[in-house]
Tab-separated table of C-alpha atoms in Angstrom:
chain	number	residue	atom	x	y	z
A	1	UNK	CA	-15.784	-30.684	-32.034
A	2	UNK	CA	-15.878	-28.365	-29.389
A	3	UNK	CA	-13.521	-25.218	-27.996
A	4	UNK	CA	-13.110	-23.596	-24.735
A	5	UNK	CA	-13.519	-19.099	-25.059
A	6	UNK	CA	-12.370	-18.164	-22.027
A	7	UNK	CA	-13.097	-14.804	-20.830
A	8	UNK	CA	-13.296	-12.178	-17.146
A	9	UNK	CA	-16.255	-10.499	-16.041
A	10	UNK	CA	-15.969	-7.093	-14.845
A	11	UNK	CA	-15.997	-8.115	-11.437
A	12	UNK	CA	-12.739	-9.906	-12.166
A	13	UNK	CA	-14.303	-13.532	-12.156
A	14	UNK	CA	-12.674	-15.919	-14.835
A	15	UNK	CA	-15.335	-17.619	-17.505
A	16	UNK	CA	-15.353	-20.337	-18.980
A	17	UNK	CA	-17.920	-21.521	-21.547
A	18	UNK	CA	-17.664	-24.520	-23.925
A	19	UNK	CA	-18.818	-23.697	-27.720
A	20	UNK	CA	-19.439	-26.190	-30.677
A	21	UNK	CA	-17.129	-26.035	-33.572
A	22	UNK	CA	-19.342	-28.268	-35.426
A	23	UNK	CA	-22.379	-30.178	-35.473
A	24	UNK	CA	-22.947	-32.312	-32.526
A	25	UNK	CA	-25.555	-35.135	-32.862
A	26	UNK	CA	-28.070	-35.288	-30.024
A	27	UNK	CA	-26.351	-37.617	-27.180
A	28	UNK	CA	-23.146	-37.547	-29.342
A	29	UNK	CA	-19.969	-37.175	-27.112
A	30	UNK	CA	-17.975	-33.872	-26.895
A	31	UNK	CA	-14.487	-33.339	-27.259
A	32	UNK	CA	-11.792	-30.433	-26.931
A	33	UNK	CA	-8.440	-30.391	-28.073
A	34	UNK	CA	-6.854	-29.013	-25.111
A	35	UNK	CA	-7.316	-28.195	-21.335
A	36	UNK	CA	-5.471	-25.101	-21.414
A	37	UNK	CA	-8.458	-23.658	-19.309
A	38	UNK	CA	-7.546	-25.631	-16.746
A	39	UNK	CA	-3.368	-26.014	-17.291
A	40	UNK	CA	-2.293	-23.078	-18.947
A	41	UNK	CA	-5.499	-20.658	-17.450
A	42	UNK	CA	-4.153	-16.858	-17.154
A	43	UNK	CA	-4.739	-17.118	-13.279
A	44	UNK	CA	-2.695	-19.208	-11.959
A	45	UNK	CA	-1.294	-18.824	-8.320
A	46	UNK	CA	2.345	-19.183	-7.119
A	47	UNK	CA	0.480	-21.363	-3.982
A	48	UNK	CA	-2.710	-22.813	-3.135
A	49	UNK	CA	-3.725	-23.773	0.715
A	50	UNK	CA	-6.112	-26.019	1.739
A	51	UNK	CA	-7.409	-26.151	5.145
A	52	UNK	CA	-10.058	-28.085	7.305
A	53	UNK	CA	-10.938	-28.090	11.037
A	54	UNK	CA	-13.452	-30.565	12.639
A	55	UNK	CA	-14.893	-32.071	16.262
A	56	UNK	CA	-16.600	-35.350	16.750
A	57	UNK	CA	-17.267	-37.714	19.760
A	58	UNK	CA	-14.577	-40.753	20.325
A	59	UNK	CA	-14.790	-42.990	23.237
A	60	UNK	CA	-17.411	-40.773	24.719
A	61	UNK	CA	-15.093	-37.403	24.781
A	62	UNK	CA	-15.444	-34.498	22.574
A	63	UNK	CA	-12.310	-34.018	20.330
A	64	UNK	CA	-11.775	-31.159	17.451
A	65	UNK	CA	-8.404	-30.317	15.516
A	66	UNK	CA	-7.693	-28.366	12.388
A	67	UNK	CA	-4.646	-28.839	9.280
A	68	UNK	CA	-3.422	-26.384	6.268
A	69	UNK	CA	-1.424	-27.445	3.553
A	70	UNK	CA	0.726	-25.456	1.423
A	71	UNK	CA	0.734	-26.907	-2.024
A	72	UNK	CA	3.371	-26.061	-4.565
A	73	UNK	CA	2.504	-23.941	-7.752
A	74	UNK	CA	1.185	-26.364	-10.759
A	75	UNK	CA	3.569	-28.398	-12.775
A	76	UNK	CA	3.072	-28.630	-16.656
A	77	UNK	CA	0.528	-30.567	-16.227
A	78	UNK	CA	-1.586	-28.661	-13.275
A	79	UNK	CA	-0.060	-30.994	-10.360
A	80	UNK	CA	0.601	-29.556	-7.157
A	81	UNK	CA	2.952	-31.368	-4.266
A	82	UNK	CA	2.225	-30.550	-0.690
A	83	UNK	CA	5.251	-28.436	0.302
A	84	UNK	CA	4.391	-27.756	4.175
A	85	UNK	CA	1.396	-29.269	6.657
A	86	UNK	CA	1.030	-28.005	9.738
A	87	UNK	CA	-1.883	-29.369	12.226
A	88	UNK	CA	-3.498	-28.658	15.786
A	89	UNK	CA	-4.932	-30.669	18.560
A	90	UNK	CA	-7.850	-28.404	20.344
A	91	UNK	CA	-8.425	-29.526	23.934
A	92	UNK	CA	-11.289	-29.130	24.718
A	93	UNK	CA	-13.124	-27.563	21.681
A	94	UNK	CA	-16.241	-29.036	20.918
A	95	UNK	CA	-17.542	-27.254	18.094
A	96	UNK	CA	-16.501	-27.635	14.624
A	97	UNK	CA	-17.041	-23.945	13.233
A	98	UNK	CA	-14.032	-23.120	16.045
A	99	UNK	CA	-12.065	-25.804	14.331
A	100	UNK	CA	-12.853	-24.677	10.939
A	101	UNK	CA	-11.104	-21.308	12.254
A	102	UNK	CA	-8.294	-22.656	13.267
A	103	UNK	CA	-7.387	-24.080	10.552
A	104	UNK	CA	-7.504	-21.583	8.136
A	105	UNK	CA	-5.320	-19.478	11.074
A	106	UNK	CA	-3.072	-22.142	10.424
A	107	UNK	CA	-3.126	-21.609	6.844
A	108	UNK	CA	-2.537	-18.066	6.838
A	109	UNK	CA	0.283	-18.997	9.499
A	110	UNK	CA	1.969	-20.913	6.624
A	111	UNK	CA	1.097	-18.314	3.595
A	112	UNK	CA	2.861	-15.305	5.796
A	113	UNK	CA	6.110	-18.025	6.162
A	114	UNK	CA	5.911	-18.401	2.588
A	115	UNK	CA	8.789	-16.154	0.400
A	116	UNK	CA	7.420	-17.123	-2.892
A	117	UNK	CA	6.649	-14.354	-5.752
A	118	UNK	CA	4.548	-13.773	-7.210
A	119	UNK	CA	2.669	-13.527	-3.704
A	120	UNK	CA	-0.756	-15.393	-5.264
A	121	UNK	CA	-2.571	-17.742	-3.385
A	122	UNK	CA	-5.572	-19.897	-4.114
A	123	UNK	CA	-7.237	-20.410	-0.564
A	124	UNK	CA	-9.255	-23.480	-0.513
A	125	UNK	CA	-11.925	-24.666	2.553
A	126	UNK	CA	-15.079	-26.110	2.861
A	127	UNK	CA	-16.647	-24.327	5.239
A	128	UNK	CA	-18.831	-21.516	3.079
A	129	UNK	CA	-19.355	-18.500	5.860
A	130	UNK	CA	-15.574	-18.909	6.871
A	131	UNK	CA	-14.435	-18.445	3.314
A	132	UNK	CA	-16.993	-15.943	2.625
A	133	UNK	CA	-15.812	-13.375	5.841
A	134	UNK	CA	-12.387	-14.392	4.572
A	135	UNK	CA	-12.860	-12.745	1.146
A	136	UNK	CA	-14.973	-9.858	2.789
A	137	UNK	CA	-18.081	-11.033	1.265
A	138	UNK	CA	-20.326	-12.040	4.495
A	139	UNK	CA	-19.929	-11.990	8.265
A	140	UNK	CA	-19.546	-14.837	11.138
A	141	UNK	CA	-22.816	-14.567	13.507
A	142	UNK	CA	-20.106	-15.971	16.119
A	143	UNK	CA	-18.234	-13.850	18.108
A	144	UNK	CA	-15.623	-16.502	18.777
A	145	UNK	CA	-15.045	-17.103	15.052
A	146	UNK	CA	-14.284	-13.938	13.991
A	147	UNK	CA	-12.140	-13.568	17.198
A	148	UNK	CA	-9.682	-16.268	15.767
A	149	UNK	CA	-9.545	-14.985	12.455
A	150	UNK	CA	-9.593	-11.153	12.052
A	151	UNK	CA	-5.437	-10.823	13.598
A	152	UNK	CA	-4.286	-13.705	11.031
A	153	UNK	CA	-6.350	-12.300	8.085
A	154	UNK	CA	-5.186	-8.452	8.937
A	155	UNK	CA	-1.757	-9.760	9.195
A	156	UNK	CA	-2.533	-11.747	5.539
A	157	UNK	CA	-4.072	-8.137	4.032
A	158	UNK	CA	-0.969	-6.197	5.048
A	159	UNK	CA	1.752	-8.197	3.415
A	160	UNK	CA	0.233	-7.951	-0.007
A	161	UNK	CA	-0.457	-11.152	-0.603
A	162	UNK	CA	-3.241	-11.624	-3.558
A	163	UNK	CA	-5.823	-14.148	-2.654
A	164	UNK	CA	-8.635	-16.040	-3.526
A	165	UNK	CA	-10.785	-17.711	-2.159
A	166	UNK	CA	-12.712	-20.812	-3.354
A	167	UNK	CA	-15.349	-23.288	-1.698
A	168	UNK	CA	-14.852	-26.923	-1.975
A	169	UNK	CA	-17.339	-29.473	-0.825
A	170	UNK	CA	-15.558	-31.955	2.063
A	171	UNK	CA	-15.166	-34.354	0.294
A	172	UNK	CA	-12.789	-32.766	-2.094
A	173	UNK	CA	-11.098	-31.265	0.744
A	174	UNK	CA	-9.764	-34.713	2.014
A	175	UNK	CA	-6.133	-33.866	2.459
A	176	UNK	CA	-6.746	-31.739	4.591
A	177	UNK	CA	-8.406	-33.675	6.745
């Protein structure tokens, strides 16, 4: 009773809006056909990366640490399988924001490694100012942030790699973790 029209804005963001086909009775359930919005969508990326970085207390010491994973391109179905991880003890940091940025230095560590075309990547983190300076669309108010991250993502620009970049909440960011 109910179809997926799935369009771009200008700007080059996909849309995706759910119209009736039919009459739908107040509280009365809605169903499509297909998922091809979310299966067969025209964007879909040759990789995605996830990445997370934290710091917390344990047995009275600061510890931090940061992991990427580069996950295969979908299946028929829109599964992905974890293809390489790669993680980092930080001695010594005690602030998570710093860990945040090392792991998505880590994840553009594994992305430049990567030889598969197209070069497309969906870039996934949870930490909203990292992945907004990482898609040019804010700036870090730390110095020591952008410090870790403007080689890695020059280095990412110059090899032609097309990415984008999407905000997760944490906890759909737990394999990264």
């Amino acid at each position: 009773n109910a179809a997926w029209k799935l369009s771009r804005c200008k700007c080059g963001t996909f849309i995706a809006n759910l119209h009736a086909t039919g009459y739908i009775r107040k509280g009365g359930e809605v169903t499509v056909s297909a998922q091809e919005h979310v299966i067969n969508f025209e964007y879909s990326p040759s990789v995605e990366i996830t990445w997370d970085g934290g710091a917390k207390e344990v047995d009275g010491i600061r510890v931090a640490g940061a992991a990427a994973i580069l996950w295969s391109a979908s299946d028929a179905l829109g599964d992905r399988r974890p293809l390489t991880i790669s993680s980092v003890s930080l001695a010594g940091e005690k602030w998570s924001p710093i860990a945040e940025s090392f792991g998505l230095k880590l994840a553009v560590s594994l992305l430049l490694r990567n030889t598969t075309t197209p070069r497309t990547a969906r870039m996934v983190g949870d930490n909203l100012a990292i992945i907004r300076y990482a898609a040019s669309q804010g700036r870090l108010r730390h110095p020591s942030m952008q410090l870790i991250l403007d080689e890695p993502l020059k280095e990412l620009a110059a090899t032609g790699w097309e990415t984008s970049w999407f905000a997760v909440r944490s906890h759909v960011n737990s394999a990264a973790h």
